[in-house]
Structure formats: C-alpha cells, structure tokens
Short mmCIF file of C-alpha atoms in Angstrom, two decimals:
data_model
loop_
_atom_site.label_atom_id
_atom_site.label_comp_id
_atom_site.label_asym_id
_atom_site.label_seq_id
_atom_site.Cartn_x
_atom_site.Cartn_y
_atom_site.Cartn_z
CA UNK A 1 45.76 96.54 98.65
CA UNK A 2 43.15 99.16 97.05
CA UNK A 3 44.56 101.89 94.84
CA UNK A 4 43.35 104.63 96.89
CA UNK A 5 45.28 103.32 100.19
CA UNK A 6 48.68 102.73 98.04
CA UNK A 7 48.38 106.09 96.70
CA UNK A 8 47.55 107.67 99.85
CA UNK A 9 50.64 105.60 101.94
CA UNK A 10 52.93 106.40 99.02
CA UNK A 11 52.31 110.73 98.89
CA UNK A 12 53.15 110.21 102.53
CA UNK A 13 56.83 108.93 101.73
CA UNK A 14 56.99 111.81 98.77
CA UNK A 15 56.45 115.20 100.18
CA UNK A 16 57.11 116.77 97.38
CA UNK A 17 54.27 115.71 95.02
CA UNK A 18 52.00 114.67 97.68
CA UNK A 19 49.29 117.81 97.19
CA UNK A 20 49.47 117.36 93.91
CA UNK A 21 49.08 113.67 93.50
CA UNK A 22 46.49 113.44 95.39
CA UNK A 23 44.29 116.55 94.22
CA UNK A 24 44.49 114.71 90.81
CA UNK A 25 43.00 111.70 92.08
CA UNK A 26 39.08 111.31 92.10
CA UNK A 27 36.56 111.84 94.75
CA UNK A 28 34.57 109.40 93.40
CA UNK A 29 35.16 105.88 93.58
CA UNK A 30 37.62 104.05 90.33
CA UNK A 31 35.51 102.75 87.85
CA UNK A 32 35.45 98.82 87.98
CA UNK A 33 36.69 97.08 85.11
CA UNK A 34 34.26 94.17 85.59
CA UNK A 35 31.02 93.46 87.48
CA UNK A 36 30.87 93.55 91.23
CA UNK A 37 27.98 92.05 93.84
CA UNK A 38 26.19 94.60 95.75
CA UNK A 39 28.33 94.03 99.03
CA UNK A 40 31.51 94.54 97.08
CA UNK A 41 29.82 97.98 95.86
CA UNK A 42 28.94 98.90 99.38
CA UNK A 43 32.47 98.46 100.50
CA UNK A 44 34.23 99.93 97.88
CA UNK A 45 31.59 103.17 98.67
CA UNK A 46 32.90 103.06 101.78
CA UNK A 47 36.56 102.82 101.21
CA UNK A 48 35.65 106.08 99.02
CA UNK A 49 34.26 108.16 102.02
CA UNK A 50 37.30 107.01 104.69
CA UNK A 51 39.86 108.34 101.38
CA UNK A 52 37.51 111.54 100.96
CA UNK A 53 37.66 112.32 104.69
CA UNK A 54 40.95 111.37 105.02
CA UNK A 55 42.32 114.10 101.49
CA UNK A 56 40.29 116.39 103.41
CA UNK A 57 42.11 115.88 106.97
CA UNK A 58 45.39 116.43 104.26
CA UNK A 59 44.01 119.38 102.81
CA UNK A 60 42.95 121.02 106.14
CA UNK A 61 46.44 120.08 107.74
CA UNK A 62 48.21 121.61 105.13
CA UNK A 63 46.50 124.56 104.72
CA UNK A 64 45.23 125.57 108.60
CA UNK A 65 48.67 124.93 110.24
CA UNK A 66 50.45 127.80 107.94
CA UNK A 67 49.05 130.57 110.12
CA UNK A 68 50.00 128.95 113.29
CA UNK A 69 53.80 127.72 112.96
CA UNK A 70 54.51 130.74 111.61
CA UNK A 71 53.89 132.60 114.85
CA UNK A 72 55.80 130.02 117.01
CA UNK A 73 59.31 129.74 117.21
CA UNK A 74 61.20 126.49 115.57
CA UNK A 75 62.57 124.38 118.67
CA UNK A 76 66.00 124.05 118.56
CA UNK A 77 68.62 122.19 121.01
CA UNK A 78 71.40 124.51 120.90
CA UNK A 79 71.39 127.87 120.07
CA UNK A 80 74.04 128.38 117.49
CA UNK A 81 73.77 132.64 117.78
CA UNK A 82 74.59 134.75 120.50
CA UNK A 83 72.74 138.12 121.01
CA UNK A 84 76.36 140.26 121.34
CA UNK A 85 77.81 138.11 117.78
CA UNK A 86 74.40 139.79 116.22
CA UNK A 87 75.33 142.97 118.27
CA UNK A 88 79.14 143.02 116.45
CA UNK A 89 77.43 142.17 112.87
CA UNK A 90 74.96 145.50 113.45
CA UNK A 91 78.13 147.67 114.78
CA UNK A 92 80.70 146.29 112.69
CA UNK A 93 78.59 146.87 109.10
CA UNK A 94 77.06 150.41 110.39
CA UNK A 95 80.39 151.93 111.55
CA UNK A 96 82.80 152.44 108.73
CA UNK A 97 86.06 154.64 108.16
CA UNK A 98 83.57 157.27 106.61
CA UNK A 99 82.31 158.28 110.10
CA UNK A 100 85.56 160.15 110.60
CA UNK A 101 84.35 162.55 107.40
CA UNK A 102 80.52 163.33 108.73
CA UNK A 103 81.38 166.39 110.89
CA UNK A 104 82.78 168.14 107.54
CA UNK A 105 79.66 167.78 106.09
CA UNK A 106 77.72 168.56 109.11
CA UNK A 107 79.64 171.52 110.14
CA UNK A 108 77.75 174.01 108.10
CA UNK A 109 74.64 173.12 110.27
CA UNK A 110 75.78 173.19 113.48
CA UNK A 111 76.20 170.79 116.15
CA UNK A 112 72.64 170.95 117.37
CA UNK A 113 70.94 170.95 114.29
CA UNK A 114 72.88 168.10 112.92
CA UNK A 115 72.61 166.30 116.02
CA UNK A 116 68.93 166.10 115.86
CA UNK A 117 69.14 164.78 112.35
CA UNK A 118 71.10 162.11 113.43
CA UNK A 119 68.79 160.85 115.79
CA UNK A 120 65.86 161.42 113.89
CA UNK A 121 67.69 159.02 110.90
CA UNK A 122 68.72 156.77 113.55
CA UNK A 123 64.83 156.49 114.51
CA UNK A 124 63.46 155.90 111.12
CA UNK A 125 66.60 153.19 110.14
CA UNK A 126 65.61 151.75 113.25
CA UNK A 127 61.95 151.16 112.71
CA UNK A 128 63.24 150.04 109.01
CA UNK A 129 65.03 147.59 110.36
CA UNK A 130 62.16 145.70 113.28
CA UNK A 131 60.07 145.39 109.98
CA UNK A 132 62.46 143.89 108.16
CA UNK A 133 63.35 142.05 110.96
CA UNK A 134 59.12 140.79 111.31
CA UNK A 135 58.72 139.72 108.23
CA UNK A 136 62.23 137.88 107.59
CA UNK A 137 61.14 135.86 111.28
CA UNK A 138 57.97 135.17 109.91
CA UNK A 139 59.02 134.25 105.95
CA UNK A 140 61.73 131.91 107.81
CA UNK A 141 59.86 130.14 110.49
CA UNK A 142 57.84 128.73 107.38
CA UNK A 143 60.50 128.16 105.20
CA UNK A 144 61.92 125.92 108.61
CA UNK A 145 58.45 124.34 109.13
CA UNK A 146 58.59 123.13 105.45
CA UNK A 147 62.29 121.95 105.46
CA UNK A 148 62.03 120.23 108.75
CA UNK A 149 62.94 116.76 108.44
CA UNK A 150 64.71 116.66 105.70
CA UNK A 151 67.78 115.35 105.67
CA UNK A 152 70.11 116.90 103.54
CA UNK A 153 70.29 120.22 105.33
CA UNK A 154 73.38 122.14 106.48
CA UNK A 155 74.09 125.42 106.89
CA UNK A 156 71.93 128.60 107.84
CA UNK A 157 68.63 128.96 105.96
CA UNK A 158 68.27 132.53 105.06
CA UNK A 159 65.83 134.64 103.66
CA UNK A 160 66.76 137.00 100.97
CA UNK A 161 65.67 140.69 99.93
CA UNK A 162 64.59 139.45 97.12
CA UNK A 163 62.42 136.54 98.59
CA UNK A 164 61.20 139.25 101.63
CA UNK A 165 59.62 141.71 98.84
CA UNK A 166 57.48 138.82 96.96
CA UNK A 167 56.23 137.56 99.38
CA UNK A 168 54.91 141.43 100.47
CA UNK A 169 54.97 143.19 97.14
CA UNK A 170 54.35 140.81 94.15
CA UNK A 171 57.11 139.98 91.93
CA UNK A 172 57.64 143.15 90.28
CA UNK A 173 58.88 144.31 94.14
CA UNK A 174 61.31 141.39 93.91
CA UNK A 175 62.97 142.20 90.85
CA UNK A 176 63.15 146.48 92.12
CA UNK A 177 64.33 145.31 95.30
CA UNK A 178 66.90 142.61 94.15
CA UNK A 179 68.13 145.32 91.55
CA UNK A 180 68.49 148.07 93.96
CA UNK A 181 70.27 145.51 96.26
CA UNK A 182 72.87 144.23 93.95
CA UNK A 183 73.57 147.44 92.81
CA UNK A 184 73.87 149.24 96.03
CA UNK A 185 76.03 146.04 97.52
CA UNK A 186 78.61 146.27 94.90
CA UNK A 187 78.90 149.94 94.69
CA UNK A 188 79.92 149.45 98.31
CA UNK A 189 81.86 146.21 97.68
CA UNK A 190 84.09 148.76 95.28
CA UNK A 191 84.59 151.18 97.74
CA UNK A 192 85.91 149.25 100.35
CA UNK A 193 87.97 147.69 98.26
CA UNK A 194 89.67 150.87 97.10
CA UNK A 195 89.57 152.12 100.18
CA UNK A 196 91.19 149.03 101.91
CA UNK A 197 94.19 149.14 99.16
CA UNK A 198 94.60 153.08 99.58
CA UNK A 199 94.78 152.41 103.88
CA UNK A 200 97.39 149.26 103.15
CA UNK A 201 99.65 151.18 100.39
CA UNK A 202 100.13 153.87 102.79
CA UNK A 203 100.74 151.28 105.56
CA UNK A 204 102.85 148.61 104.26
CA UNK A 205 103.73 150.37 100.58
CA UNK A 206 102.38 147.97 98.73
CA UNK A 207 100.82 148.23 95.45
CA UNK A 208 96.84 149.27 95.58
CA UNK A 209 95.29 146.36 93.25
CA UNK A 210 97.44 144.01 94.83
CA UNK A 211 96.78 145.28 98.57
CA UNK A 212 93.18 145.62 98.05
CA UNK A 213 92.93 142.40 95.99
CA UNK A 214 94.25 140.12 99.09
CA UNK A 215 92.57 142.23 101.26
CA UNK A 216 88.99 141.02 99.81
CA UNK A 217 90.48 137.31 98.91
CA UNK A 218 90.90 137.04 103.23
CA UNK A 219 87.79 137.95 103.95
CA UNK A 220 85.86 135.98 101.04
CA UNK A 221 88.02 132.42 102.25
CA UNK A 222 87.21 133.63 105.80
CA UNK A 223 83.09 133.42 104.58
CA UNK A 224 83.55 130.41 102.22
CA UNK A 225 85.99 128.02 104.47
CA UNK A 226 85.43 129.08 107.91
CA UNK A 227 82.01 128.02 109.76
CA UNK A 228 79.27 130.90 111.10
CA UNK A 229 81.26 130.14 114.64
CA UNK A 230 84.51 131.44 112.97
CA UNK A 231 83.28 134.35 110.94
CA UNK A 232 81.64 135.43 114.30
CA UNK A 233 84.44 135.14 116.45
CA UNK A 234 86.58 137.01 114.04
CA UNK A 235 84.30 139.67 113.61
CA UNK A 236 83.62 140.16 117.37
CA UNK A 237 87.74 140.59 117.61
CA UNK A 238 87.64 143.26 115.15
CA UNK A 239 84.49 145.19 115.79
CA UNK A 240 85.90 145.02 119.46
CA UNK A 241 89.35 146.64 118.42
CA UNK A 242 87.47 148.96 116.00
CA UNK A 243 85.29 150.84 118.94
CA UNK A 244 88.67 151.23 121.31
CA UNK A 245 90.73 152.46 118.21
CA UNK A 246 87.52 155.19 118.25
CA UNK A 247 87.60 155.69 121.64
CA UNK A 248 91.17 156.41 121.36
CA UNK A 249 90.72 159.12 118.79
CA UNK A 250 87.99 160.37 120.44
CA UNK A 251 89.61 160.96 123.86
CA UNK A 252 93.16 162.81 121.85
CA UNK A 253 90.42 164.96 119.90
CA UNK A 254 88.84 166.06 123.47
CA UNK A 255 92.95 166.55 124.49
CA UNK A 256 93.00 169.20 121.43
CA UNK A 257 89.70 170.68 120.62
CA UNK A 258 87.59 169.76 123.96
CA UNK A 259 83.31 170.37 124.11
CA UNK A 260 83.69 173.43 121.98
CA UNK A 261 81.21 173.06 119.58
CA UNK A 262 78.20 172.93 122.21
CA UNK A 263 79.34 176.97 122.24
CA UNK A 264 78.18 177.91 118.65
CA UNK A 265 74.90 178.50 117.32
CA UNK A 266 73.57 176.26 114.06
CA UNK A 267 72.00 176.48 110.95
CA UNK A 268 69.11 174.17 109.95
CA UNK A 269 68.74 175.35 106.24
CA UNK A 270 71.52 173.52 106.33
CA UNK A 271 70.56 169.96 107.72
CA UNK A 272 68.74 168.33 104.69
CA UNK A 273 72.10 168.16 102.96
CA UNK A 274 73.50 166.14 105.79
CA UNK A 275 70.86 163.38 105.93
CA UNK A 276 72.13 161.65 102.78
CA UNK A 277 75.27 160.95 104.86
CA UNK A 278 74.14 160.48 108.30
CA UNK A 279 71.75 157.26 106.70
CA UNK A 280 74.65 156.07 104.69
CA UNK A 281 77.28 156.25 107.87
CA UNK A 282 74.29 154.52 110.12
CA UNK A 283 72.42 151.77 107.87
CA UNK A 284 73.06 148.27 108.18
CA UNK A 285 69.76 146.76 107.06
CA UNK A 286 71.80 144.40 104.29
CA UNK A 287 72.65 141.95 107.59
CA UNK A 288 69.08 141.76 108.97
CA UNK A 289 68.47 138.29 106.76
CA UNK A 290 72.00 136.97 107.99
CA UNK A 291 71.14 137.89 111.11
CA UNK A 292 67.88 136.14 111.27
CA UNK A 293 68.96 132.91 110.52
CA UNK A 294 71.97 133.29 112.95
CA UNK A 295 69.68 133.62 115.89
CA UNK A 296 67.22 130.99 114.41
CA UNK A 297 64.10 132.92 114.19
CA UNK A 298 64.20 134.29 117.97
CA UNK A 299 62.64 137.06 117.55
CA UNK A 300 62.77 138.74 120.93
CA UNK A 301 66.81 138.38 120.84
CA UNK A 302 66.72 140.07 117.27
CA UNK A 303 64.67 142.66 118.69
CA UNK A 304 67.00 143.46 121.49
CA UNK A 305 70.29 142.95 119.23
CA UNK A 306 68.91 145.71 116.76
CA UNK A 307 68.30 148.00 119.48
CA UNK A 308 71.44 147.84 121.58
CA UNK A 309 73.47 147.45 118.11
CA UNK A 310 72.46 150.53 116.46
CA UNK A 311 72.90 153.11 120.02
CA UNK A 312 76.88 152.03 119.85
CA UNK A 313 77.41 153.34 116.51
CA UNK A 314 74.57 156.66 117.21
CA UNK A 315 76.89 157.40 120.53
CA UNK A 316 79.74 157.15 118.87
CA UNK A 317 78.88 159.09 116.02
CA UNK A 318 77.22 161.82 118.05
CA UNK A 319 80.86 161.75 120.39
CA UNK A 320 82.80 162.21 117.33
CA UNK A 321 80.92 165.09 115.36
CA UNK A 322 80.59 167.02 119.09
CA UNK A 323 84.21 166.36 119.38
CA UNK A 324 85.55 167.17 115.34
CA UNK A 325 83.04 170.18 115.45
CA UNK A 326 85.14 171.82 118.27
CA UNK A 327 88.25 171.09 116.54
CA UNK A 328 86.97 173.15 113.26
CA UNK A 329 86.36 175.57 115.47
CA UNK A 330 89.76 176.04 115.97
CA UNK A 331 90.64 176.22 112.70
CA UNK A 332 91.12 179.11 110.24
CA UNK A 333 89.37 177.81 107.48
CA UNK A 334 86.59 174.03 106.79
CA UNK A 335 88.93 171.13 106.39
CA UNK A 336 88.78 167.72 107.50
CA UNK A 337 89.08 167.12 111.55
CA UNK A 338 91.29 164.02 110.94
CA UNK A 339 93.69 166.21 108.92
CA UNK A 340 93.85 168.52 111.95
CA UNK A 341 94.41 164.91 114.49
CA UNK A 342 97.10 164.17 111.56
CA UNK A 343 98.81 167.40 111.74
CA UNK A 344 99.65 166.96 115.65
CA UNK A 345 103.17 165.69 116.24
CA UNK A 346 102.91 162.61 117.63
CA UNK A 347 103.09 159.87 115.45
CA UNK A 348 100.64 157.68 117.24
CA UNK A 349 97.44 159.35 115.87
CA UNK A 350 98.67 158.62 112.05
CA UNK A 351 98.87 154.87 113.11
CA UNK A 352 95.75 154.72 115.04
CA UNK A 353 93.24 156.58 112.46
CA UNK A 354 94.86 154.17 109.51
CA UNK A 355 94.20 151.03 111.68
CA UNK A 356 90.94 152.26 112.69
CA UNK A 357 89.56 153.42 109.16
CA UNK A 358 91.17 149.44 107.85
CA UNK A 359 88.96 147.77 110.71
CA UNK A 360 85.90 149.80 109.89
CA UNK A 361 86.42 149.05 106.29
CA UNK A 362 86.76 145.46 107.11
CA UNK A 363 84.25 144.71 109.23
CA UNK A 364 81.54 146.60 106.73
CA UNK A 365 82.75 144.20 104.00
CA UNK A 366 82.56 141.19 105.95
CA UNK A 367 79.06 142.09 106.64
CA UNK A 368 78.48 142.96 103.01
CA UNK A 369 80.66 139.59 101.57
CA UNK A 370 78.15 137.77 104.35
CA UNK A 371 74.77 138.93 102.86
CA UNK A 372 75.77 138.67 99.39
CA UNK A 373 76.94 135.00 99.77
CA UNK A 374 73.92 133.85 101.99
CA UNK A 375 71.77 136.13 99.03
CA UNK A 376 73.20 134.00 96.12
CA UNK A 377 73.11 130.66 98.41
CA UNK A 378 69.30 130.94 98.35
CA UNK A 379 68.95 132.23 94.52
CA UNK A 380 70.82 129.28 93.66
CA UNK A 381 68.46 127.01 96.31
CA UNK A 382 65.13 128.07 94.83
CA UNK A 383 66.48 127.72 91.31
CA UNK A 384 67.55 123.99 91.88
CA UNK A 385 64.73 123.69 93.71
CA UNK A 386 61.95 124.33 90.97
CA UNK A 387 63.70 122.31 89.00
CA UNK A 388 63.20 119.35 90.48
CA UNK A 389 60.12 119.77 91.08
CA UNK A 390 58.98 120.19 87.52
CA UNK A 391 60.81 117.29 87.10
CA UNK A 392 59.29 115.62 89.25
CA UNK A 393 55.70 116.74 88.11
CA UNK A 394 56.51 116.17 84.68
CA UNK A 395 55.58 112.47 85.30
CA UNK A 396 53.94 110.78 87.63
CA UNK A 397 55.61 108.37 90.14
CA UNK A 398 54.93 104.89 89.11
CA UNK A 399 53.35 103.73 92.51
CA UNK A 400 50.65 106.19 91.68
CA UNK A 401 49.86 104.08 88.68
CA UNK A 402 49.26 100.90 90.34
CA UNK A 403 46.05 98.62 90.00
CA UNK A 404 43.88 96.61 92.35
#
C-alpha cells in the first residue's frame, strides 16, 4: 500500500490529528530510496496529484462547511426542551423575593415615571438577551457539528460566558467577562443563601447556617443527581406556585390599598436612582447558555421563550409597584408595602409573603446553581480537552510513520 494512501485512510479514523498530520506531509512526491524505471516514476507522479487533489478536497471541506452548519439547525429525533420549561427557567431566575422591595425605592418617583423605567430596562435586557441568545446558537451549532459522532457524549453541551466573549472579543474579553461572572454569581449565590436561612428560621425556627446550608445542599443534589427532565419539572412546580403566591398578594393588596397610585403625580429627577434595581429585579441573562443547549440550538423557540418569559415577570412587577404605591399612599410616613400587608390581621398574608419570598429565592438559585455547574462542566471540558490533544501532537501516531 503507498505511504500517502495509509496516511490518508488512517487521519480518517483519527479526527483529532487529521489537519495536522496531513498538512505536515509533502506535496511533493517521497523521495525514493533506490532507482525507479520511468513508468514507476510516472505512476508514483500520479499517485502524487490524486493525494494533492484529494488534501485539497480535505482542506476545502473543512474549512468551507464552517459558515454553513453553523446557520442550520443540528437534526435531532426528540426534542429534549420544551418552550414553557425555558419559559419557567426565564421567570423563575428573573422574579425573586426582592420584587416585593422595588416600590420603596420607586416611590419617590412616582408611579408613572418609574413605570416607564421599567419598561424601558425591560427593553434593553431584552435585546441583551436575543444577542446573547445569537451568538450562543451559533457558537453551539459548531461546537455540535464538531462533536457529532463521537461517542462518548452525554449530557447538554453548553456554551459558556466565558467561551461566548472569545470567540467575539479576544481573550482579554474572556477573562473580564468570566471575572465579572463569577463574581456577580456568587455575590448572588450568598444572598440567597442568607436570605433562604433568614425565610426558614422564621418559618420552622431553625438555626440560619443550618437552614440555609440544607437549603442550598437540596438544590445542588437536585442539579448533580437528578437529570435536565427532573430539574425542569421541579422548577416548573415551583415557578408555577411562585406566580399564584404573587397573584395572591397582589389581589389582598388591591383589597387594602386599591389603583391609588395612578392618582398622584411623579417625579423623574428621581428615576435614575431606581434603574439599578429595576435591572437587578428583571435580569436573567446568566440562564441564556443553559437555556440554549436545553432547546438544542432552536433558535426560533429561544426567541419566543425569551419574549413570553420576560412579559410575566414585567406584568407582574408593574401589578405590584401600581398596587404597593397605593398602599404608601395610605400611609403616614415611606416604609415597606409588605410591612403594611404584614400589619393586617389575618394571619394568612404572613404565611403567604414567607412562602412566596422562599420560592422566589429558590427558583433564582436553581437557575444560578444551573449556570454555574454547566459553566464549570465546560471549563473543565476544554481543559481536558487541550490536553489531549497536545498529547496527542506531541508525537506522531505510528501508522503515520509507515514505509512502502
């Protein structure tokens, strides 16, 4: 068998080093080691034209197909995500129990004026998020493409933060973005964690380290032992109970305060101190990458998921600072509109803000708990992953070293 066919038939069985290999082979025919008739010279100039047109079909497949696949979906059998599970991520990590606190801070401005700011934050998180949501479809269809056929491969395959802003902004974007990212997803990690102990202590009097600490352990063996089926399920359930809990509260608050605040005039000198809040209470951009790879690539049903998933939580939030507005209304002096809901006699409101504010905290940290995991699943990935293939470069296969 010639040298240039066993090389050629071998890179086929080894993706991995197959550009490599064969770039480091010659384009012109081997030298031979001993003398050859003219006929043996004429076919062995021909065997070196069928490999040159035949690296060159390799080199051409490999680099003209990139643009194409990764405009066109990856085919898939089943579809393992469902366009309301995506919905219930999106609600479930935007809403959390510090939606009940906005209309403090936005009662200075006004309903109007803060309502407008709402919506205009809503607008620009919501054009964040179909960006990220492009170039995660596009960065993962080729990641796919490349992985397809291997066996080996379990799980969701998704694309980081970090992997998002190399690809678009260098490296130096990487390591700003995956900084700002950690940092940002573990300040929020702590809150909910103190939060979660401070809702169960008051609940269930038990300890806040303790409360908090199997509080987080549920959720992180929910995410490490349960498959994307269960971990959507269970987050559908409580998202679900979460928005009738707030439509609960919402419909008392009407009972005791009504539409009052549409009444009053507003202040917009005071609205740029409200947008820091309003973005925190609405983002949910840190699931986008989960979310991605949950609805394999589909980019229309991502599209529609982000839309329909971020009006739930801008409806409800506009409901409940029209609603806690009127009920500072009524008050004598600013304090918090759930401490006026908690001041009302019946019991029932104490119970249902506590259960709501634990669901919203919950569901945000699943969210947050899912992104982090599926963020350090892929860190680890690529690190394994360039290690074996300088390992693999480091020397040669041996069926590359083969004579005649």
């Amino acid at each position: 068998m010639n040298l240039h066919s066993i090389i050629i038939s071998s890179t086929l069985l080894c993706p991995k080093v197959r550009i490599q290999c064969l770039r480091l082979l010659p384009r012109s025919p081997l030298p031979s080691p001993c003398p050859r008739t003219t006929l043996q010279n004429l076919q062995t100039s021909k065997r070196a034209k069928r490999y040159n047109r035949r690296l060159l079909c390799f080199e051409q497949k490999e680099e003209g197909l990139q643009s194409t696949e990764e405009l066109q979906p990856v085919s898939s059998s089943e579809k393992k995500g469902t366009v309301a599970g995506a919905m219930a991520f999106i609600i479930g990590t935007s809403i959390g129990s510090g939606i009940l606190a906005i209309p403090e801070k936005a009662s200075p401005a006004g309903f109007f004026p803060s309502s407008i700011s709402i919506i205009i934050c809503w607008g620009f998180l919501l054009v964040e998020a179909l960006v990220l949501v492009e170039i995660s479809v596009v960065l993962w269809r080729r990641k796919k493409k490349k992985k397809k056929g291997e066996e080996g491969e379990t799980g969701m395959e998704v694309i980081s933060v970090r992997t998002m802003a190399q690809e678009t902004l260098g490296d130096f974007g990487g390591t700003l973005a995956t900084v700002t990212y950690v940092f940002l997803g573990y300040t929020s990690m702590v809150a909910y964690i103190s939060k979660s102990g401070e809702i169960l202590l008051q609940s269930f009097n038990l300890p806040s380290p303790l409360s908090g600490f199997l509080f987080t352990l549920f959720f992180s063996l929910l995410i490490s032992v349960g498959r994307t089926r269960a971990v959507d399920q269970v987050n559908q359930w409580l998202t679900a109970c979460m928005i009738g809990l707030l439509l609960g509260i919402e419909v008392l608050a009407v009972q005791f305060g009504g539409w009052s605040a549409m009444d009053g005039g507003g202040d917009w000198r005071k609205v740029p101190t409200t947008i820091p809040v309003i973005i925190f209470a609405l983002v949910y951009h840190d699931v986008i990458p989960v979310l991605c790879a949950y609805l394999e690539g589909d980019l229309p049903r991502l599209r529609v998921s982000v839309l329909l998933g971020s009006i739930i939580p801008l409806l409800a939030l506009l409901v409940w600072d029209e609603i806690a507005l009127g009920l500072l209304a009524q008050a004598d002096q600013l304090i918090d509109p759930v401490e006026l809901l908690l001041s009302v006699k019946w019991s029932g409101i104490s119970y249902m803000v506590e259960w709501f504010s634990l669901l919203a905290v919950g569901t945000s940290m699943l969210g947050t708990l899912l992104s982090f995991s599926a963020f350090f699943k892929e860190q680890l990935s690529n690190i394994f992953s360039d290690l074996s293939t300088r390992e693999a470069l480091k020397e040669p296969p041996k069926f590359c070293l083969m004579k005649n």
